[in-house]
Amino acid sequence: LARGIETIEHATVRDNRAATAAAIRRLAGAAPLVIVTGGLGPTADDLTRHALADALGEHLVTDPDALAALERRFTARGRPLNERQKVQAQRPPSAALLPNGNGTAPGLHAAVRSPGPHAAADVFCLPGPPAELQAMFDRSVAPLLRPDPASAIRTQLLHFIGIGEGDAAALLGPILARDREPLVGITVSDGILTLRIVARGPAKRAERAVADTAADIRRILGRHLLSETEAGEPLIAGAVLAALESRRRTLAAVESCTGGLLGELITTVPGASAVFLGGWVTYANQLKESLVGVASELLAIHGAVSEPVARAMALGGLARSSADHCLAITGIAGPEGATPGKPVGTVFIAHAWRDRDDPSEGRAVTSEVRRFLIGGTRDDVRRRAARTALAMLLFSLRPPQDRPRTLLWQVPLDGVPGT
Amino acid sequence: LARGIETIEHATVRDNRAATAAAIRRLAGAAPLVIVTGGLGPTADDLTRHALADALGEHLVTDPDALAALERRFTARGRPLNERQKVQAQRPPSAALLPNGNGTAPGLHAAVRSPGPHAAADVFCLPGPPAELQAMFDRSVAPLLRPDPASAIRTQLLHFIGIGEGDAAALLGPILARDREPLVGITVSDGILTLRIVARGPAKRAERAVADTAADIRRILGRHLLSETEAGEPLIAGAVLAALESRRRTLAAVESCTGGLLGELITTVPGASAVFLGGWVTYANQLKESLVGVASELLAIHGAVSEPVARAMALGGLARSSADHCLAITGIAGPEGATPGKPVGTVFIAHAWRDRDDPSEGRAVTSEVRRFLIGGTRDDVRRRAARTALAMLLFSLRPPQDRPRTLLWQVPLDGVPGT
C-alpha cells in the first residue's frame, strides 16, 4: 500500500506442483502483478519453478550463466555442487532469472498470459527466506512498480506508547470514523499503538491530506508519540538510541525477567555500540548480589520483584559501568512465580542516570522506579516490559510538559490500583 | 493437519463484499470445509455475512433470538444498542448462528452448494479476534470434524541443527521423494532444519509408517538431532535446559554481538531459572575487560572478534559465577564492522565448563572455541549464532560418537575455508 499498489488477494497453497500452477494461472487472470514466494530451494518439495513452467506451458531448461554462478558460489565455500543444487539454475525459457545476493536460489520473472482484463500478468517468484525475499523485492521488483500519479495512495504511520486502544479511540473520536477521508486505522502490538493514515487521490492532494490528519493526531496524542514511519515497524530502539546519541549519552541495562530481551532489542539497531555499552542478565538472585551489588537484605525483605531491588539494580549497573543511563527490569513474567500482592505481570522498571553537566567531583545520580501490571502471556509480559523501559527512558529526555503523566499498565508503587 | 484434516488453500481477500463472496464460492467448490474469519463486527467494513448471503443467493434476515441476546448483552453493560450493532443479529435464512461467549458477534454456519466434487461445502464464518475465534472453533466447529478413521493423517516433526538443507537432502536421498508414502517435507528456519513426516491411511498403519520413517531419518541424521515434536516449534532452548537440568548443571552466558538474544532465547522457557543463572552483555570492549576480565592485551592483539577473546569471555564468565557451563559469543553481525580476514558473519562461540565430578579442590575447567561464517542479515547472523551456541552445548553433553564432527557454517579457527 505504501507503494501505491492495492493487494487484492493473498493465497497460500500446498507444496504441490498442480495447486501452485493453478493458483498462478488464476491470480494472473485477476491482477496485473503476482508475487509468489518460497519453493525455489534445492529440495524435492521446492516446486515453484516447475509450477511456473506449467502455468506458462513450457519446460524447464538449465541457464548456463546461473549454473556457473552456482558453481562459483559453492567452490568459494569449499563445498561440492551436487545434482540437487543444480535445479536452482533452471528456468522456463521465457522467464528471466533475478539475482540473489543473499542465497543460492535466483528468483524468476515471467509474463503469464491470461483470459482476464489484463493481456498478461507480471509474475515474480521470489525466495522464501525473509532476508533474500526482501533484498530481491527491493532490487528486482520495486523498480518496476510505477503507480498512476492521478490515483496515488499515500500512507503514514504514527506510533504511540503508554496509552491503550480504548483511551486513544475515545480521545481521537471522529478521526477514526470509517467514512472519513483520509481513513485512519488503529492497531496495537506489544503495547505500541499504531495509527495508519491512508489517503487516495492525486498525489499532491493525498500528501497534504495525510499531513493535515497527522498534525491533528499529534495535537491529541503527542505526549505519547514514539516515532513516525512511512511503513513497517515502530523502531522504538532506534528512536531511543538516536535521542541518546544526539546528546552523547551512553546506556547500560540490568535485566532479570526479560533475560536479555532489552539488550537484544537495542542491539537490533546497527551502530547501537555508539550508545549501548552492555550490561548484566541477573536472572538468579545470587547474580543480583554478586554482579551488581544488590544487598541481600533488600532481597530478603522486599523480594526480587520490588521497588528497592529494581532501584538497586539500576544504581548498581550505573556504578559498575561508565554509562550515563542504566535501565533495570525485574518482574514476574509467569506462568509461575506470583506471590500475594504481586500477581503475574507485576514488573518494576528502574531508570538511573548521571548528570553529565554536573561540575562537582561526584556527578549527581538520579533514579526513578515505576510499577506496572502487564497483561498477556509470558512472552507478552517480557516484550511489553522491555518496550516500556525504553519508553520511560525516551520520555525522561523530553521537557516535563511533553511527557505523559502515566503509562499504560502503570499502577501505584504500593500496588493498589490507582484512583 | 493434527486433526487429520488437510488444508488445501489459505486465501486472504480485501474487505470487499464481492471479493469475499467470490472466494467463498470458489473455495466451496475446491474443499468440503471452508472457514472464513473476521468481518462479522458492527463497523462498515465488516461484510462477511453479506458476502455469505451473496454466495448462497439469499438476502439477510434479522434473527429475533439473536437480536434479543444482543439487547440483553448491551443492557447488562449499560450501553444502548445502536442500529450499527443490530446488523450482528442478521443471517442468511439457510444459515445457523453460532453462539459467541467472548464477544458480541455470533458466527455463521451454512451449506454452500458447489459445482465441485462435493455436493455442498460446510462454510463456517468465525469472528476475527483470536480469543473469540479459538473459543468458537473449539465449541462449534471442532466437534463437527470427524475424520474418517480409515483415512487418518499422522504427522511427526524432527528438528536438526548444524547441517544445511542441501547436505541433508543429499544424505536423505529417496526419503524426500515426492511420491513416497509417508511423505517427508523439509523446511529451514534460523539454521534449524525440520523434517515433517505425514502419513495417511488407517490410523494404526499411518502411525507405524511415521515411526518407521522417523527411525530411518534418525539413523541418517541422528547426530544432528535437536528435538522431536508432533507439531510446532523446535524448542531448542527447552531441549538444552532439560539436558542440563537432568544433570543438575547450571548455565551462564557472556554475549557480545547477540546483545542479550541468547539469554532471551533461554528464558523464553518457563522455569529456566532452575538452570540459567544469568550473565553479561559485554557489547563494548571496555565491559569485556571490566566485567569478565578479558585482558586488554588480548583485545589489542587479536581484536574483540577472535578465538582468544571468545575463550577469555567464557572462562571469565565461568569464574565470576557459580555456573557449571558458560557460553560466550563474539562476532560481526554487520552490516558494518568487517575487517581483513573477518567478513560480516564471522562469529566465535566459546563453551567453558567445570567438571563437577572432579574431586580435587580446584575443579578442572575445559573450554572449546569454534569459528563460524554465518550468512544472512544482521538479525539472521544473531539468531543463528545464538541457536548454534545452544547446539554446541547440547552436543557436548552427548557421547563423542553421537556428536556431529562439524556444524553448519563452521570454518577452521584460522579462517581458511576447510578442505
PDB file of C-alpha atoms in Angstrom, chain B residues 116-253:
ATOM      1  CA  GLY B 116     -17.077 -29.145  -7.424  1.00  0.00           C
ATOM      2  CA  PRO B 117     -16.558 -32.771  -6.429  1.00  0.00           C
ATOM      3  CA  HIS B 118     -18.606 -32.241  -3.222  1.00  0.00           C
ATOM      4  CA  ALA B 119     -22.347 -31.621  -3.458  1.00  0.00           C
ATOM      5  CA  ALA B 120     -22.038 -28.863  -0.844  1.00  0.00           C
ATOM      6  CA  ALA B 121     -19.349 -27.420   1.397  1.00  0.00           C
ATOM      7  CA  ASP B 122     -19.743 -26.622   5.100  1.00  0.00           C
ATOM      8  CA  VAL B 123     -18.877 -22.934   5.376  1.00  0.00           C
ATOM      9  CA  PHE B 124     -18.154 -21.520   8.841  1.00  0.00           C
ATOM     10  CA  CYS B 125     -17.806 -17.753   9.347  1.00  0.00           C
ATOM     11  CA  LEU B 126     -15.980 -17.063  12.632  1.00  0.00           C
ATOM     12  CA  PRO B 127     -15.073 -13.754  14.312  1.00  0.00           C
ATOM     13  CA  GLY B 128     -11.569 -12.301  13.816  1.00  0.00           C
ATOM     14  CA  PRO B 129     -10.391 -11.543  17.396  1.00  0.00           C
ATOM     15  CA  PRO B 130      -8.189 -14.559  18.273  1.00  0.00           C
ATOM     16  CA  ALA B 131      -9.813 -15.303  21.638  1.00  0.00           C
ATOM     17  CA  GLU B 132     -13.345 -15.336  20.118  1.00  0.00           C
ATOM     18  CA  LEU B 133     -12.149 -17.277  17.078  1.00  0.00           C
ATOM     19  CA  GLN B 134     -10.426 -20.005  19.104  1.00  0.00           C
ATOM     20  CA  ALA B 135     -13.337 -20.442  21.527  1.00  0.00           C
ATOM     21  CA  MET B 136     -15.928 -20.617  18.744  1.00  0.00           C
ATOM     22  CA  PHE B 137     -13.797 -23.043  16.733  1.00  0.00           C
ATOM     23  CA  ASP B 138     -13.379 -25.330  19.745  1.00  0.00           C
ATOM     24  CA  ARG B 139     -17.075 -25.163  20.616  1.00  0.00           C
ATOM     25  CA  SER B 140     -18.874 -25.114  17.268  1.00  0.00           C
ATOM     26  CA  VAL B 141     -16.510 -26.364  14.581  1.00  0.00           C
ATOM     27  CA  ALA B 142     -14.157 -28.933  16.115  1.00  0.00           C
ATOM     28  CA  PRO B 143     -16.948 -31.294  17.302  1.00  0.00           C
ATOM     29  CA  LEU B 144     -18.240 -31.467  13.719  1.00  0.00           C
ATOM     30  CA  LEU B 145     -14.875 -32.553  12.369  1.00  0.00           C
ATOM     31  CA  ARG B 146     -14.911 -36.312  12.450  1.00  0.00           C
ATOM     32  CA  PRO B 147     -12.049 -37.504  10.350  1.00  0.00           C
ATOM     33  CA  ASP B 148     -12.628 -40.909   8.825  1.00  0.00           C
ATOM     34  CA  PRO B 149     -10.507 -43.397  10.867  1.00  0.00           C
ATOM     35  CA  ALA B 150      -9.853 -45.318   7.657  1.00  0.00           C
ATOM     36  CA  SER B 151      -8.201 -42.243   6.146  1.00  0.00           C
ATOM     37  CA  ALA B 152      -6.351 -40.806   9.156  1.00  0.00           C
ATOM     38  CA  ILE B 153      -3.432 -38.383   8.933  1.00  0.00           C
ATOM     39  CA  ARG B 154      -0.480 -38.768  11.321  1.00  0.00           C
ATOM     40  CA  THR B 155       2.436 -36.328  11.497  1.00  0.00           C
ATOM     41  CA  GLN B 156       5.773 -36.050  13.254  1.00  0.00           C
ATOM     42  CA  LEU B 157       8.414 -33.318  13.165  1.00  0.00           C
ATOM     43  CA  LEU B 158      12.137 -33.966  13.641  1.00  0.00           C
ATOM     44  CA  HIS B 159      14.349 -30.911  14.166  1.00  0.00           C
ATOM     45  CA  PHE B 160      18.079 -30.873  13.346  1.00  0.00           C
ATOM     46  CA  ILE B 161      20.801 -28.274  13.709  1.00  0.00           C
ATOM     47  CA  GLY B 162      24.279 -27.764  12.337  1.00  0.00           C
ATOM     48  CA  ILE B 163      23.540 -29.214   8.910  1.00  0.00           C
ATOM     49  CA  GLY B 164      22.398 -27.410   5.762  1.00  0.00           C
ATOM     50  CA  GLU B 165      19.332 -28.171   3.671  1.00  0.00           C
ATOM     51  CA  GLY B 166      21.336 -29.277   0.637  1.00  0.00           C
ATOM     52  CA  ASP B 167      23.617 -31.638   2.580  1.00  0.00           C
ATOM     53  CA  ALA B 168      20.670 -33.122   4.469  1.00  0.00           C
ATOM     54  CA  ALA B 169      18.757 -33.675   1.219  1.00  0.00           C
ATOM     55  CA  ALA B 170      21.782 -35.406  -0.350  1.00  0.00           C
ATOM     56  CA  LEU B 171      22.101 -37.740   2.673  1.00  0.00           C
ATOM     57  CA  LEU B 172      18.383 -38.489   2.852  1.00  0.00           C
ATOM     58  CA  GLY B 173      18.059 -39.161  -0.877  1.00  0.00           C
ATOM     59  CA  PRO B 174      14.894 -41.114  -1.715  1.00  0.00           C
ATOM     60  CA  ILE B 175      13.328 -40.378   1.700  1.00  0.00           C
ATOM     61  CA  LEU B 176      12.449 -36.917   0.321  1.00  0.00           C
ATOM     62  CA  ALA B 177      10.905 -38.221  -2.920  1.00  0.00           C
ATOM     63  CA  ARG B 178       7.582 -36.532  -3.610  1.00  0.00           C
ATOM     64  CA  ASP B 179       5.836 -39.806  -4.461  1.00  0.00           C
ATOM     65  CA  ARG B 180       6.976 -41.517  -1.280  1.00  0.00           C
ATOM     66  CA  GLU B 181       4.490 -42.682   1.354  1.00  0.00           C
ATOM     67  CA  PRO B 182       4.713 -41.361   4.038  1.00  0.00           C
ATOM     68  CA  LEU B 183       5.681 -38.023   2.556  1.00  0.00           C
ATOM     69  CA  VAL B 184       8.638 -36.162   4.135  1.00  0.00           C
ATOM     70  CA  GLY B 185       8.870 -32.367   3.784  1.00  0.00           C
ATOM     71  CA  ILE B 186      11.871 -30.223   4.672  1.00  0.00           C
ATOM     72  CA  THR B 187      11.986 -26.610   5.927  1.00  0.00           C
ATOM     73  CA  VAL B 188      14.738 -24.446   7.416  1.00  0.00           C
ATOM     74  CA  SER B 189      14.415 -21.554   9.858  1.00  0.00           C
ATOM     75  CA  ASP B 190      17.214 -19.837  11.803  1.00  0.00           C
ATOM     76  CA  GLY B 191      19.577 -22.659  10.870  1.00  0.00           C
ATOM     77  CA  ILE B 192      17.239 -25.292  12.278  1.00  0.00           C
ATOM     78  CA  LEU B 193      16.188 -27.875   9.731  1.00  0.00           C
ATOM     79  CA  THR B 194      12.804 -29.502  10.235  1.00  0.00           C
ATOM     80  CA  LEU B 195      11.653 -32.744   8.608  1.00  0.00           C
ATOM     81  CA  ARG B 196       7.911 -33.262   8.661  1.00  0.00           C
ATOM     82  CA  ILE B 197       6.605 -36.782   8.150  1.00  0.00           C
ATOM     83  CA  VAL B 198       2.976 -37.060   7.017  1.00  0.00           C
ATOM     84  CA  ALA B 199       1.317 -40.478   6.690  1.00  0.00           C
ATOM     85  CA  ARG B 200      -2.241 -41.163   5.508  1.00  0.00           C
ATOM     86  CA  GLY B 201      -4.391 -44.244   5.747  1.00  0.00           C
ATOM     87  CA  PRO B 202      -5.890 -46.385   8.505  1.00  0.00           C
ATOM     88  CA  ALA B 203      -4.778 -44.872  11.828  1.00  0.00           C
ATOM     89  CA  LYS B 204      -2.669 -47.820  13.047  1.00  0.00           C
ATOM     90  CA  ARG B 205      -0.892 -48.199   9.745  1.00  0.00           C
ATOM     91  CA  ALA B 206      -0.239 -44.449   9.464  1.00  0.00           C
ATOM     92  CA  GLU B 207       1.265 -44.408  12.968  1.00  0.00           C
ATOM     93  CA  ARG B 208       3.569 -47.316  12.154  1.00  0.00           C
ATOM     94  CA  ALA B 209       4.616 -45.719   8.868  1.00  0.00           C
ATOM     95  CA  VAL B 210       5.523 -42.459  10.645  1.00  0.00           C
ATOM     96  CA  ALA B 211       7.533 -44.318  13.300  1.00  0.00           C
ATOM     97  CA  ASP B 212       9.414 -46.360  10.682  1.00  0.00           C
ATOM     98  CA  THR B 213      10.308 -43.300   8.622  1.00  0.00           C
ATOM     99  CA  ALA B 214      11.354 -41.381  11.752  1.00  0.00           C
ATOM    100  CA  ALA B 215      13.696 -44.258  12.638  1.00  0.00           C
ATOM    101  CA  ASP B 216      15.184 -44.206   9.128  1.00  0.00           C
ATOM    102  CA  ILE B 217      15.792 -40.468   9.373  1.00  0.00           C
ATOM    103  CA  ARG B 218      17.328 -40.759  12.845  1.00  0.00           C
ATOM    104  CA  ARG B 219      19.748 -43.398  11.525  1.00  0.00           C
ATOM    105  CA  ILE B 220      20.947 -40.981   8.851  1.00  0.00           C
ATOM    106  CA  LEU B 221      20.914 -37.581  10.608  1.00  0.00           C
ATOM    107  CA  GLY B 222      20.749 -38.632  14.274  1.00  0.00           C
ATOM    108  CA  ARG B 223      23.955 -36.859  15.277  1.00  0.00           C
ATOM    109  CA  HIS B 224      22.360 -33.552  14.341  1.00  0.00           C
ATOM    110  CA  LEU B 225      19.038 -34.283  16.059  1.00  0.00           C
ATOM    111  CA  LEU B 226      17.840 -31.452  18.278  1.00  0.00           C
ATOM    112  CA  SER B 227      14.302 -32.377  19.262  1.00  0.00           C
ATOM    113  CA  GLU B 228      11.132 -34.089  18.085  1.00  0.00           C
ATOM    114  CA  THR B 229       7.621 -32.633  18.258  1.00  0.00           C
ATOM    115  CA  GLU B 230       4.168 -33.546  16.962  1.00  0.00           C
ATOM    116  CA  ALA B 231       3.659 -30.025  15.674  1.00  0.00           C
ATOM    117  CA  GLY B 232       5.080 -26.549  16.059  1.00  0.00           C
ATOM    118  CA  GLU B 233       8.399 -25.178  17.196  1.00  0.00           C
ATOM    119  CA  PRO B 234      11.733 -26.972  17.581  1.00  0.00           C
ATOM    120  CA  LEU B 235      12.117 -25.824  21.220  1.00  0.00           C
ATOM    121  CA  ILE B 236      15.933 -25.754  21.175  1.00  0.00           C
ATOM    122  CA  ALA B 237      16.196 -23.821  24.445  1.00  0.00           C
ATOM    123  CA  GLY B 238      13.870 -26.313  26.108  1.00  0.00           C
ATOM    124  CA  ALA B 239      15.987 -29.250  24.916  1.00  0.00           C
ATOM    125  CA  VAL B 240      19.176 -27.659  26.287  1.00  0.00           C
ATOM    126  CA  LEU B 241      17.576 -26.726  29.602  1.00  0.00           C
ATOM    127  CA  ALA B 242      16.121 -30.227  30.030  1.00  0.00           C
ATOM    128  CA  ALA B 243      19.503 -31.824  29.302  1.00  0.00           C
ATOM    129  CA  LEU B 244      21.239 -29.582  31.861  1.00  0.00           C
ATOM    130  CA  GLU B 245      18.507 -29.905  34.471  1.00  0.00           C
ATOM    131  CA  SER B 246      18.585 -33.706  34.336  1.00  0.00           C
ATOM    132  CA  ARG B 247      22.335 -33.474  35.056  1.00  0.00           C
ATOM    133  CA  ARG B 248      21.794 -30.783  37.754  1.00  0.00           C
ATOM    134  CA  ARG B 249      24.066 -28.365  35.919  1.00  0.00           C
ATOM    135  CA  THR B 250      23.704 -24.576  35.657  1.00  0.00           C
ATOM    136  CA  LEU B 251      24.466 -22.160  32.838  1.00  0.00           C
ATOM    137  CA  ALA B 252      25.688 -18.581  32.407  1.00  0.00           C
ATOM    138  CA  ALA B 253      26.252 -16.574  29.220  1.00  0.00           C
TER     139      ALA B 253
END
